[in-house]
PDB file of N, CA and C in Angstrom:
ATOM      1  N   UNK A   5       0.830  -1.179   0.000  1.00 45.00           N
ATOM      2  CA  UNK A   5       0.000   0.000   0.000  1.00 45.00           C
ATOM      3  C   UNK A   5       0.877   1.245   0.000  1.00 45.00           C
ATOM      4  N   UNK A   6       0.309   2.371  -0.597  1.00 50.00           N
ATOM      5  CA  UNK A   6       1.278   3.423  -0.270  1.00 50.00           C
ATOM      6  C   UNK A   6       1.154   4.287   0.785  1.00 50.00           C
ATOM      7  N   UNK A   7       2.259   5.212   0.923  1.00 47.00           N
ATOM      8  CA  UNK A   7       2.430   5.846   2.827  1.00 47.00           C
ATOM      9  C   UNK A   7       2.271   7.187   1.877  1.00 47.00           C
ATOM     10  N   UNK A   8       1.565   7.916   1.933  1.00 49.00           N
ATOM     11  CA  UNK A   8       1.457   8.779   1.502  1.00 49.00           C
ATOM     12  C   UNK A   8       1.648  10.121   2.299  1.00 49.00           C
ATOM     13  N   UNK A   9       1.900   9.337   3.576  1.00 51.00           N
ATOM     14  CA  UNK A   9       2.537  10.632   4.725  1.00 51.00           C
ATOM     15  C   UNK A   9       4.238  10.141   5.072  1.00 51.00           C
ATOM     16  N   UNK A  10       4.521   9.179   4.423  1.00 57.00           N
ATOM     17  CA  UNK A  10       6.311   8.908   4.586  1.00 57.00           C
ATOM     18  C   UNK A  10       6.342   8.550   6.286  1.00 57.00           C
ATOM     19  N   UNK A  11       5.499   8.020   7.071  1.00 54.00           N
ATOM     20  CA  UNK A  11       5.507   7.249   8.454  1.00 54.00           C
ATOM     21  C   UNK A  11       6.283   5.576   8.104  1.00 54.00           C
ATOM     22  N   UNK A  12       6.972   5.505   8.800  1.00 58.00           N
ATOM     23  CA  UNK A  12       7.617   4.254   8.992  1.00 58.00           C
ATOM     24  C   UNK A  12       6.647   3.225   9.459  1.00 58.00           C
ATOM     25  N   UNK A  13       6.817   1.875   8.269  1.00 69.00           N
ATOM     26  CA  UNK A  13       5.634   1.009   8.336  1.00 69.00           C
ATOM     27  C   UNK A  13       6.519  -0.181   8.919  1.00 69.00           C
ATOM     28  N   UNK A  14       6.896  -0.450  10.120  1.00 77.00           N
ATOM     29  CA  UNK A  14       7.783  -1.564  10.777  1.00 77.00           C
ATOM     30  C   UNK A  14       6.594  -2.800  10.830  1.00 77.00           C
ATOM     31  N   UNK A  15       7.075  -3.874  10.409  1.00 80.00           N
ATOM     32  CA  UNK A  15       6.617  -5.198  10.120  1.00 80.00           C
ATOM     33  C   UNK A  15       6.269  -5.586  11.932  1.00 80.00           C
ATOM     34  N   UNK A  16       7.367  -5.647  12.506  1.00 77.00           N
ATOM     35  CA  UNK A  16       7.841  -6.025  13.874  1.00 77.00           C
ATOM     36  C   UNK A  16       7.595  -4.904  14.775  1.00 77.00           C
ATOM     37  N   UNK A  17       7.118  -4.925  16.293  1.00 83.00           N
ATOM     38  CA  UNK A  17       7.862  -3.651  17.026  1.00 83.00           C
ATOM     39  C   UNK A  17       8.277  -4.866  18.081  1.00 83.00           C
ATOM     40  N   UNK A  18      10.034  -4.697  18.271  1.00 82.00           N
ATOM     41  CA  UNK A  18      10.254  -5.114  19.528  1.00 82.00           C
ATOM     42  C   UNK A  18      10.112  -4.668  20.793  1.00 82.00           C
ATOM     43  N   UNK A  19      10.060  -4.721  22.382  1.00 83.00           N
ATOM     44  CA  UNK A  19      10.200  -3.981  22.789  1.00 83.00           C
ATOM     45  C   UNK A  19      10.897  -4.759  24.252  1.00 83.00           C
ATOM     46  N   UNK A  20      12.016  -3.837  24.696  1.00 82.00           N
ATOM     47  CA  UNK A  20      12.606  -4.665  25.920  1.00 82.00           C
ATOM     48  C   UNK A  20      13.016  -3.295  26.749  1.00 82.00           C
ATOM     49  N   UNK A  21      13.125  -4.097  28.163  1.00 87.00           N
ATOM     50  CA  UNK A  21      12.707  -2.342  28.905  1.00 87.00           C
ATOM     51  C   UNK A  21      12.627  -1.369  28.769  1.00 87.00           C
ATOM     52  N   UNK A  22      11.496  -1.149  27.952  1.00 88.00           N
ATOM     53  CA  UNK A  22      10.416  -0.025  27.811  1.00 88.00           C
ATOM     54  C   UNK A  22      11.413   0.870  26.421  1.00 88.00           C
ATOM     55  N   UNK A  23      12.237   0.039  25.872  1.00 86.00           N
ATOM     56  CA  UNK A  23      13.034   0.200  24.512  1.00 86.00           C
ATOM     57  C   UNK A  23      12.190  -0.411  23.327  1.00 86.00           C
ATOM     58  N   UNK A  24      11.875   0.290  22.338  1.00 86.00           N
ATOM     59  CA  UNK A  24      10.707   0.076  20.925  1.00 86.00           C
ATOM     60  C   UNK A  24      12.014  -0.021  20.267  1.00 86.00           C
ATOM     61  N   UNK A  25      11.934  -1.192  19.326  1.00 87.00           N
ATOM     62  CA  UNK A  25      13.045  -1.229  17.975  1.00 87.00           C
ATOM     63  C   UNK A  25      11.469  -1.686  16.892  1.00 87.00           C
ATOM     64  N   UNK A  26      11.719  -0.756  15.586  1.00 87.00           N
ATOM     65  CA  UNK A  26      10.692  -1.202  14.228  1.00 87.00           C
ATOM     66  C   UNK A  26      11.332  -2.027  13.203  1.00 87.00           C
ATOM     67  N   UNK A  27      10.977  -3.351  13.323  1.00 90.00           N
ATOM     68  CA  UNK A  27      11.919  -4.097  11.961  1.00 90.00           C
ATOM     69  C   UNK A  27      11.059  -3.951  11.182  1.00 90.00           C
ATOM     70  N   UNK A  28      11.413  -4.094   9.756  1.00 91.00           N
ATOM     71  CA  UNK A  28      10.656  -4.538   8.579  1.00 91.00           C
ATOM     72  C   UNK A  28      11.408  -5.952   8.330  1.00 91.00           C
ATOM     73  N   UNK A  29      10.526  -6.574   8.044  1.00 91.00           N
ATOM     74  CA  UNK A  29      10.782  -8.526   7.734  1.00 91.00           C
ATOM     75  C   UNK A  29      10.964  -8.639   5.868  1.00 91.00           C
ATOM     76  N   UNK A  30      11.898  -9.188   5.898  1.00 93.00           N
ATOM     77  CA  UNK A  30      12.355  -9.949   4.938  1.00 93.00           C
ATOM     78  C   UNK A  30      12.834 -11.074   4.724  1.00 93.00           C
ATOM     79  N   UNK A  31      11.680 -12.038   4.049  1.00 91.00           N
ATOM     80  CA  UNK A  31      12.152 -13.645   4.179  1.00 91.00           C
ATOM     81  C   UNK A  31      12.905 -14.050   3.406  1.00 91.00           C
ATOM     82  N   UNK A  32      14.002 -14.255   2.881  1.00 92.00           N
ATOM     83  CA  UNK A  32      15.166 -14.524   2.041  1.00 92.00           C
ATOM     84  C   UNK A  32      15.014 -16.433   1.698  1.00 92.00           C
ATOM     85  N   UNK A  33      14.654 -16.485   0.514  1.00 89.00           N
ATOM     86  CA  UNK A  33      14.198 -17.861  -0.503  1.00 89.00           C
ATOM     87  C   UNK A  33      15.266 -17.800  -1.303  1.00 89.00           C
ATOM     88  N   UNK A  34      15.097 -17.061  -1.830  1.00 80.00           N
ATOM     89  CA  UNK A  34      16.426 -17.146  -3.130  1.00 80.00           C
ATOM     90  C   UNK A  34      17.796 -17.272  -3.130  1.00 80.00           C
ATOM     91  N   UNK A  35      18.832 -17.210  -4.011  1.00 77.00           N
ATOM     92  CA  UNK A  35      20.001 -17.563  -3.830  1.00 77.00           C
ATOM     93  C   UNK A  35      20.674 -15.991  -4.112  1.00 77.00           C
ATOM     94  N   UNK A  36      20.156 -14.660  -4.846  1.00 75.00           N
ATOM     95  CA  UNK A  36      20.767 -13.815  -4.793  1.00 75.00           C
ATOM     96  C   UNK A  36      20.087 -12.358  -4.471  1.00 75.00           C
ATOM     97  N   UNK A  37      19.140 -12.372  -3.629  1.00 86.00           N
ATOM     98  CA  UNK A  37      18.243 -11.379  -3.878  1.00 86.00           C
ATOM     99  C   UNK A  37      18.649 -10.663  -2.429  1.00 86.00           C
ATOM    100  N   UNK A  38      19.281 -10.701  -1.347  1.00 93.00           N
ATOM    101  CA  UNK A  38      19.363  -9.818  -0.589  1.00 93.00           C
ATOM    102  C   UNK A  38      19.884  -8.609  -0.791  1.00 93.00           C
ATOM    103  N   UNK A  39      20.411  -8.149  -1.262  1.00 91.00           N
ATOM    104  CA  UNK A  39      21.159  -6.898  -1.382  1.00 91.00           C
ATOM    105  C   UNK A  39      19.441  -5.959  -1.726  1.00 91.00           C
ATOM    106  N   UNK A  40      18.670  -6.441  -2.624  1.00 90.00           N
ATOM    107  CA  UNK A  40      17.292  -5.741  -3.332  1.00 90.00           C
ATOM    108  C   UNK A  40      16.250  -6.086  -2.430  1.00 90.00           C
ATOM    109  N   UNK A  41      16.461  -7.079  -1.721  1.00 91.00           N
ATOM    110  CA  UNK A  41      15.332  -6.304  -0.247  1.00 91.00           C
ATOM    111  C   UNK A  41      15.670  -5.960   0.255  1.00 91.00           C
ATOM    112  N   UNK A  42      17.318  -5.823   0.910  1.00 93.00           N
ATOM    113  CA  UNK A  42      17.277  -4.353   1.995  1.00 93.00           C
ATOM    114  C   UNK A  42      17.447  -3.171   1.421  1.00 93.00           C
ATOM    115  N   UNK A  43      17.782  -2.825   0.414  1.00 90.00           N
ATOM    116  CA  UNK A  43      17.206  -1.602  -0.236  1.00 90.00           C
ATOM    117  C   UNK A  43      15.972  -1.236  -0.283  1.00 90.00           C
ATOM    118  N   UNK A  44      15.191  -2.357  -0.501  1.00 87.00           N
ATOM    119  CA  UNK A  44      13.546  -2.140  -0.558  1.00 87.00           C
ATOM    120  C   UNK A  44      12.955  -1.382   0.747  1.00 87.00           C
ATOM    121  N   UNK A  45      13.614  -2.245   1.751  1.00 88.00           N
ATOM    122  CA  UNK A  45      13.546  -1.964   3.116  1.00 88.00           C
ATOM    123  C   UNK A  45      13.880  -0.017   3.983  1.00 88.00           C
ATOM    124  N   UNK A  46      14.369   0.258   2.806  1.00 86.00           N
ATOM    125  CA  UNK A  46      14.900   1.619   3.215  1.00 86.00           C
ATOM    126  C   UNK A  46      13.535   2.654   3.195  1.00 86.00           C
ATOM    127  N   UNK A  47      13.799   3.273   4.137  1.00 81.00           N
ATOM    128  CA  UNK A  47      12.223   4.281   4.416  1.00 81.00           C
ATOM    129  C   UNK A  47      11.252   3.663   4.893  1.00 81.00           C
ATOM    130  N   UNK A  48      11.091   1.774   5.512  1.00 85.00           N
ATOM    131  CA  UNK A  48      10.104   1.496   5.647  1.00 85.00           C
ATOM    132  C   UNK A  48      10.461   1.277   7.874  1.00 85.00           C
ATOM    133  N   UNK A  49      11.829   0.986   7.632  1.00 86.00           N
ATOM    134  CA  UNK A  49      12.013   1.288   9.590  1.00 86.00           C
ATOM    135  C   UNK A  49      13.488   1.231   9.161  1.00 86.00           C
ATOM    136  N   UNK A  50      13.910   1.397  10.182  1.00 91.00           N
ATOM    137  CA  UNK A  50      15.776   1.650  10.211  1.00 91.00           C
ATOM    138  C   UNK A  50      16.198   0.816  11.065  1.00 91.00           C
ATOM    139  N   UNK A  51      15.710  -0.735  11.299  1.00 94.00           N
ATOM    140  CA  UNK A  51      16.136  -1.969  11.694  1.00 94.00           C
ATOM    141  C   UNK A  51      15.323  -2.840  10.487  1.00 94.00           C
ATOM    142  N   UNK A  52      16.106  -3.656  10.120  1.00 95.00           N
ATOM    143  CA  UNK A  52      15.557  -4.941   9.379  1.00 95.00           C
ATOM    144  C   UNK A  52      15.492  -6.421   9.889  1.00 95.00           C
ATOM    145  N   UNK A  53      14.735  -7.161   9.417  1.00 95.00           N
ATOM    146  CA  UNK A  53      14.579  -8.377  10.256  1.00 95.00           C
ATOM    147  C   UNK A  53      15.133  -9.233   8.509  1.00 95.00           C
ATOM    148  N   UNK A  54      16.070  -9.980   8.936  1.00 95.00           N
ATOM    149  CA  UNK A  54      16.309 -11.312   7.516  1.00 95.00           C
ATOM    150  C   UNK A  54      16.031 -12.224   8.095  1.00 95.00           C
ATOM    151  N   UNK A  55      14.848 -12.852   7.885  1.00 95.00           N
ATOM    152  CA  UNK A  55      14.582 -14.212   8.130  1.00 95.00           C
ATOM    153  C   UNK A  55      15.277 -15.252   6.323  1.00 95.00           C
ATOM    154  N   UNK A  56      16.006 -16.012   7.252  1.00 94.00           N
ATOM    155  CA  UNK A  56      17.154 -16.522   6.150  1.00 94.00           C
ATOM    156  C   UNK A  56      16.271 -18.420   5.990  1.00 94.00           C
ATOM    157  N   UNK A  57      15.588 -18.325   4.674  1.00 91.00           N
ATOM    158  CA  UNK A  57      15.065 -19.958   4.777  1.00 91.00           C
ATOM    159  C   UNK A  57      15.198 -20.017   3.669  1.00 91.00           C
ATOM    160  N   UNK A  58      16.682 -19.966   3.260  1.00 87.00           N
ATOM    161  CA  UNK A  58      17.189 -20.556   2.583  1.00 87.00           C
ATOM    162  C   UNK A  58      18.908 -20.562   2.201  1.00 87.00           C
ATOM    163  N   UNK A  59      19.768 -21.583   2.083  1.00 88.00           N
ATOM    164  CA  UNK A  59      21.053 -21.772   2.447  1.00 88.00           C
ATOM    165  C   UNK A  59      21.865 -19.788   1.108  1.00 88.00           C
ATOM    166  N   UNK A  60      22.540 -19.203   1.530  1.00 90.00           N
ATOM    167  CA  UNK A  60      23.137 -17.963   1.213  1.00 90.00           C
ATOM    168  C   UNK A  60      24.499 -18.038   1.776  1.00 90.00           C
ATOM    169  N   UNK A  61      25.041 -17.717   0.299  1.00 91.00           N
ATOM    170  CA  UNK A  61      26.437 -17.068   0.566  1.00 91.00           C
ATOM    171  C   UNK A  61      26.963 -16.261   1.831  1.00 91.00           C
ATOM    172  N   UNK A  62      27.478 -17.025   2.398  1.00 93.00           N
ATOM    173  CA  UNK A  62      28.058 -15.922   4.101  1.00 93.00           C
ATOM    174  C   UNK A  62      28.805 -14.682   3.357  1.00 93.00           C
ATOM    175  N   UNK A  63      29.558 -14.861   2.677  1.00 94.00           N
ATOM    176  CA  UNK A  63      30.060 -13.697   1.923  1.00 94.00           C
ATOM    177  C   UNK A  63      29.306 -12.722   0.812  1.00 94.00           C
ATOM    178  N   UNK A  64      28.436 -13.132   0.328  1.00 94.00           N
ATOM    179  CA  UNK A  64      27.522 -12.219  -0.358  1.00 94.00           C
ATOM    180  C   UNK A  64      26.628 -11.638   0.722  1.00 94.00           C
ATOM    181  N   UNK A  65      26.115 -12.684   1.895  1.00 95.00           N
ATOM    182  CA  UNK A  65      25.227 -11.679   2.851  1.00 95.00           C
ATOM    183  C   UNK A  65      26.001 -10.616   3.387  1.00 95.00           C
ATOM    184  N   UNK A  66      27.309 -11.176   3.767  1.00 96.00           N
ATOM    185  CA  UNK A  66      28.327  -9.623   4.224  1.00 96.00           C
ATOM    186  C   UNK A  66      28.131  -8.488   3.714  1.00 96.00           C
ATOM    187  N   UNK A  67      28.343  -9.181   2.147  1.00 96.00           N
ATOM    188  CA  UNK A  67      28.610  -7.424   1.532  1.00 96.00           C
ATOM    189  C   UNK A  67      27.248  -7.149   1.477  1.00 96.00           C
ATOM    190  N   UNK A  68      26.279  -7.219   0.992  1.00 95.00           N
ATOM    191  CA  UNK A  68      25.021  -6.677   0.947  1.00 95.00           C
ATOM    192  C   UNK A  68      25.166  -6.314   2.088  1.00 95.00           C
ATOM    193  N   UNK A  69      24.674  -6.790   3.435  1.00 97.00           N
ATOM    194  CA  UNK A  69      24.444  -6.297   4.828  1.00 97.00           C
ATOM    195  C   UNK A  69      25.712  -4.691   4.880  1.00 97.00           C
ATOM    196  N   UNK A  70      26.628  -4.733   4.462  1.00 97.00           N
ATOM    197  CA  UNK A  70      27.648  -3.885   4.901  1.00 97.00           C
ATOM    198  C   UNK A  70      27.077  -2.877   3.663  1.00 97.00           C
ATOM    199  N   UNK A  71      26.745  -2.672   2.541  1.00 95.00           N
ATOM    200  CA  UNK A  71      26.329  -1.741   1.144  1.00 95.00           C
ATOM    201  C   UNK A  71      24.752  -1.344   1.715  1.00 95.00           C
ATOM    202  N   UNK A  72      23.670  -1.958   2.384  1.00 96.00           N
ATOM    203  CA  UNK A  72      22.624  -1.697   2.915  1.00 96.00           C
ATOM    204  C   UNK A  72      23.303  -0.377   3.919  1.00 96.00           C
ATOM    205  N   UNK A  73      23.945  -0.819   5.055  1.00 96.00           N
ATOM    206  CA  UNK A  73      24.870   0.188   5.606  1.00 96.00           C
ATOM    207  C   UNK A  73      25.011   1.844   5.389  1.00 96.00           C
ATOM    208  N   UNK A  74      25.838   1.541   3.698  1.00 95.00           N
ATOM    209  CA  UNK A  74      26.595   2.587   3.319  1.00 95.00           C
ATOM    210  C   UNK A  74      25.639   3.066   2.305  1.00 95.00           C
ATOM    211  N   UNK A  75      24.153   2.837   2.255  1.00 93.00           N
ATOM    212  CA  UNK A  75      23.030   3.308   1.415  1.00 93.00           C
ATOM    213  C   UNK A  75      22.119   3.940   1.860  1.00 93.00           C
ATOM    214  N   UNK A  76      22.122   3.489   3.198  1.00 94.00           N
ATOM    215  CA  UNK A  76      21.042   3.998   4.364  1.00 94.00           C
ATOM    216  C   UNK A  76      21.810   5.085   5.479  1.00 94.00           C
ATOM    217  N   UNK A  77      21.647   6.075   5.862  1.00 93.00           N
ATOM    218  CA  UNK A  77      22.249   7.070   6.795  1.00 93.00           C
ATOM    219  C   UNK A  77      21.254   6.546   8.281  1.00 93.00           C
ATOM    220  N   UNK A  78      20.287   6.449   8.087  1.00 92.00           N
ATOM    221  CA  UNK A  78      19.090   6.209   9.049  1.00 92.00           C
ATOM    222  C   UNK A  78      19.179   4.488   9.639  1.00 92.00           C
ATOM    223  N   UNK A  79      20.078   3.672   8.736  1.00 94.00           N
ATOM    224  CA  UNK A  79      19.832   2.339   9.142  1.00 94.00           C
ATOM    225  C   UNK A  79      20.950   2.338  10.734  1.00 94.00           C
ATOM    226  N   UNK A  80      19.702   1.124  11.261  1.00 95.00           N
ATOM    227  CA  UNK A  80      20.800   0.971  12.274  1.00 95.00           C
ATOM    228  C   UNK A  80      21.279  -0.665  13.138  1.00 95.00           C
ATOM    229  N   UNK A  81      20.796  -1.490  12.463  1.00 96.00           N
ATOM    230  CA  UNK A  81      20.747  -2.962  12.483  1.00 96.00           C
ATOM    231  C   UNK A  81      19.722  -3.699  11.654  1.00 96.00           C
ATOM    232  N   UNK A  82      20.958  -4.785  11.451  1.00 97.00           N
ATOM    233  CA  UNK A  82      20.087  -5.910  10.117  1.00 97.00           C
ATOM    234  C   UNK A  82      20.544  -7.094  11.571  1.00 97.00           C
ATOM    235  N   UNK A  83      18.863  -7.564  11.933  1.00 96.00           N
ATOM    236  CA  UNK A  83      19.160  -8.607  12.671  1.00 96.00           C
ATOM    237  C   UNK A  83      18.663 -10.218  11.858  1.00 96.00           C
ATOM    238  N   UNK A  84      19.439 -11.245  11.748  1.00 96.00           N
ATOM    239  CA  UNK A  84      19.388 -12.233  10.972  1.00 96.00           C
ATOM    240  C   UNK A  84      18.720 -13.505  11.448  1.00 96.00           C
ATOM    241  N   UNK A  85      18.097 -13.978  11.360  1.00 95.00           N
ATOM    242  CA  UNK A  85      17.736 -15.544  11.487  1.00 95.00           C
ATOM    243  C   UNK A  85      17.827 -16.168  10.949  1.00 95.00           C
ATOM    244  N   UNK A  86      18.886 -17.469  11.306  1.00 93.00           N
ATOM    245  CA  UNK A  86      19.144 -18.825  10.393  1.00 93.00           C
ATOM    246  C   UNK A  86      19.219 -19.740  11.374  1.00 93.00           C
ATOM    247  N   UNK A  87      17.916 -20.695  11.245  1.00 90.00           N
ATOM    248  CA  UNK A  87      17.922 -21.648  11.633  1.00 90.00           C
ATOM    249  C   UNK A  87      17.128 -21.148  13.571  1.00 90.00           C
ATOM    250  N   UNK A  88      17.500 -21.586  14.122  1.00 91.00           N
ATOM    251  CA  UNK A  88      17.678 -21.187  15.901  1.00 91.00           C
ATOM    252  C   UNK A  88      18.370 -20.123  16.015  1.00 91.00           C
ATOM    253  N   UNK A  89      19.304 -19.667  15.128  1.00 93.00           N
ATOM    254  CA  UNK A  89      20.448 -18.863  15.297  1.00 93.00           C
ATOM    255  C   UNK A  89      20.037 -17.265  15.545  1.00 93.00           C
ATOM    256  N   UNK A  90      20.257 -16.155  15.855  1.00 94.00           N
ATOM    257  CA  UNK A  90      19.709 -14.775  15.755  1.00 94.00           C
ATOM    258  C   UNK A  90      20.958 -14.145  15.286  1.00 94.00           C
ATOM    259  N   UNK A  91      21.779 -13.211  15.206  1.00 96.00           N
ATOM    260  CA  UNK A  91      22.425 -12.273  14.859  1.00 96.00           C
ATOM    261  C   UNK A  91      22.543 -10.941  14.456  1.00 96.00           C
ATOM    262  N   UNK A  92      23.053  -9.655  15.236  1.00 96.00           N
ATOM    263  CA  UNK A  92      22.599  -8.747  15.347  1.00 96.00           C
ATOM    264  C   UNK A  92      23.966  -8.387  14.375  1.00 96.00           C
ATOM    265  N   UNK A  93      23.645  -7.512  13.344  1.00 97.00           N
ATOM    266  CA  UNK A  93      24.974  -6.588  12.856  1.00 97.00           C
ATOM    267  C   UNK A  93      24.232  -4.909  12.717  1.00 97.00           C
ATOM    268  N   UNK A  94      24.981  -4.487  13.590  1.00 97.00           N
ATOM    269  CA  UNK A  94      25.107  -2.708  14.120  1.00 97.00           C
ATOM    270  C   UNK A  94      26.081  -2.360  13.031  1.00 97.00           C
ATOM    271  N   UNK A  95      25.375  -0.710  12.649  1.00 95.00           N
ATOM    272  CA  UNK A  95      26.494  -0.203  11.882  1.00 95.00           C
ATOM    273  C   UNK A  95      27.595   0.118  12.513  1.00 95.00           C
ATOM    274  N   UNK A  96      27.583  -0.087  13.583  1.00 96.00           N
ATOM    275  CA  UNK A  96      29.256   0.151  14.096  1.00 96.00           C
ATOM    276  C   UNK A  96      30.149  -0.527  13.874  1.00 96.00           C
ATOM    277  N   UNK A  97      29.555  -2.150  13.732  1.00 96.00           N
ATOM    278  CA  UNK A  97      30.334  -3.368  13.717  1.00 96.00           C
ATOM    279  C   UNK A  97      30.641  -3.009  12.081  1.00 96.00           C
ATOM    280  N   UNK A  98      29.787  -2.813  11.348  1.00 95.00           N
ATOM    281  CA  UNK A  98      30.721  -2.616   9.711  1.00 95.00           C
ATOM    282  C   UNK A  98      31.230  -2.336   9.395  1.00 95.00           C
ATOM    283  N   UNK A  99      31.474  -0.882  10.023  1.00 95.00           N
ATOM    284  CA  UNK A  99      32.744  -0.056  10.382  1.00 95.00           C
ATOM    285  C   UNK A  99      33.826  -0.436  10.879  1.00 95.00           C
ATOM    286  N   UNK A 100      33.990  -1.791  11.408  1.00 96.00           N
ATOM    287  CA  UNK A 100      35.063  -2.501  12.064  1.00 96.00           C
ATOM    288  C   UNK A 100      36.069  -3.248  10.571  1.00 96.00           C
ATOM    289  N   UNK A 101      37.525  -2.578  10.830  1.00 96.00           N
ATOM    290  CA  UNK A 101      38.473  -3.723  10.190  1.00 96.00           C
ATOM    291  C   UNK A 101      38.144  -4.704  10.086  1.00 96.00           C
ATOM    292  N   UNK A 102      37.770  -5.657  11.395  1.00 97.00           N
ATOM    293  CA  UNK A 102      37.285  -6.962  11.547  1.00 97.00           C
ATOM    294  C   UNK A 102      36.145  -7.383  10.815  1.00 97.00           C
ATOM    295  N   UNK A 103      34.891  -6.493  10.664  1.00 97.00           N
ATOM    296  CA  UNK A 103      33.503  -6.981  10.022  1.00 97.00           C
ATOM    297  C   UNK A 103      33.763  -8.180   9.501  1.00 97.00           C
ATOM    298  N   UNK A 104      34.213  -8.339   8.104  1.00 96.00           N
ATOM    299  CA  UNK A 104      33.887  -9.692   7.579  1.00 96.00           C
ATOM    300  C   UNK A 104      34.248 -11.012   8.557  1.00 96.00           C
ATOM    301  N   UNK A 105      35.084 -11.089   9.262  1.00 96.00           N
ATOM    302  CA  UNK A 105      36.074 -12.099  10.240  1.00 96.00           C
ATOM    303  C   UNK A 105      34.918 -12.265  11.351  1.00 96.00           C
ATOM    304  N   UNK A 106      34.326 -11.025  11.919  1.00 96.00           N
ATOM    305  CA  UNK A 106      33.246 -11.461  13.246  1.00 96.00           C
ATOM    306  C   UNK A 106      31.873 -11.867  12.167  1.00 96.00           C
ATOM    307  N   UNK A 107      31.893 -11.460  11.254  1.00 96.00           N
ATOM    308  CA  UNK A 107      30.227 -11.814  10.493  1.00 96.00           C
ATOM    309  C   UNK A 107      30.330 -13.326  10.446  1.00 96.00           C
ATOM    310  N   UNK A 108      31.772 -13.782   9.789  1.00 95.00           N
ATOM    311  CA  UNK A 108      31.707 -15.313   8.953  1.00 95.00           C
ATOM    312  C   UNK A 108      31.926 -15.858  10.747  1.00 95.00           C
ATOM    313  N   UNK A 109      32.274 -15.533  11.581  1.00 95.00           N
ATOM    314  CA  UNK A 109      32.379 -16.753  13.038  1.00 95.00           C
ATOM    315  C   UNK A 109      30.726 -16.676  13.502  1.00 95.00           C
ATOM    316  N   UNK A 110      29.936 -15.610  13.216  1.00 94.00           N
ATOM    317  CA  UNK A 110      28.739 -15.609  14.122  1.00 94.00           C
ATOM    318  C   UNK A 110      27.973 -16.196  13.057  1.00 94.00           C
ATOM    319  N   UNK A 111      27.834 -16.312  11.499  1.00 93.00           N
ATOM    320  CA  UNK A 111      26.852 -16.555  10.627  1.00 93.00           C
ATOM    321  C   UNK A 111      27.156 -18.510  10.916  1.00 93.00           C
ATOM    322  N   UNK A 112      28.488 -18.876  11.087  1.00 90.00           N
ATOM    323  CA  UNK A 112      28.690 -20.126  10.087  1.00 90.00           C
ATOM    324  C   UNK A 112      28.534 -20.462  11.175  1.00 90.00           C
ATOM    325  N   UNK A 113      28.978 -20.128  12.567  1.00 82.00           N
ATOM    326  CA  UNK A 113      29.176 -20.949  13.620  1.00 82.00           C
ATOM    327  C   UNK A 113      28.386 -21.891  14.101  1.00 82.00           C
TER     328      UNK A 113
END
């Protein structure tokens, strides 16, 4: 539908002591399409939810997750689900030398 007042349409609201986070959900099927839903995702909340059900490049989710980042000024976590697993990546952490090295121990682990 369209927002014709530009209000943030969050899929999710989390909330943990008395802290609101707005995800927008994205279920990831395909083998190359993340990078074009979190773009999609831009203007709709400035946390994203990847629900991951289906096997993805640890290294292609990097870079997308890290280019979502450097596309969005307003973004401020892409939190991931694979499997049981959760994973939070903060734009601070992308900003890290390390990024790719802590992404591939927390994604594969």
């Amino acid at each position: 539908m369209p927002n014709p007042h530009d209000f943030r349409t969050a899929d999710f609201i989390f909330e943990r002591k008395n802290v609101f986070k707005l995800f927008d959900l994205k279920t990831i099927s395909g083998k190359s399409i993340v990078g074009s839903r979190l773009i999609e995702s831009i203007g709709q909340a400035n946390r994203v939810l990847l629900n991951m059900a289906s096997d993805y490049n640890p290294s292609s989710l990097a870079r997308s997750v890290k280019m979502y980042f450097e596309n969005s000024d307003e973004a401020l976590e892409v939190l991931i689900f694979k499997g049981k697993k959760m994973i939070s990546i903060t734009r601070d952490l992308t900003l890290s030398p390390q990024y790719y090295n802590i992404f591939m121990k927390r994604y594969i682990r």
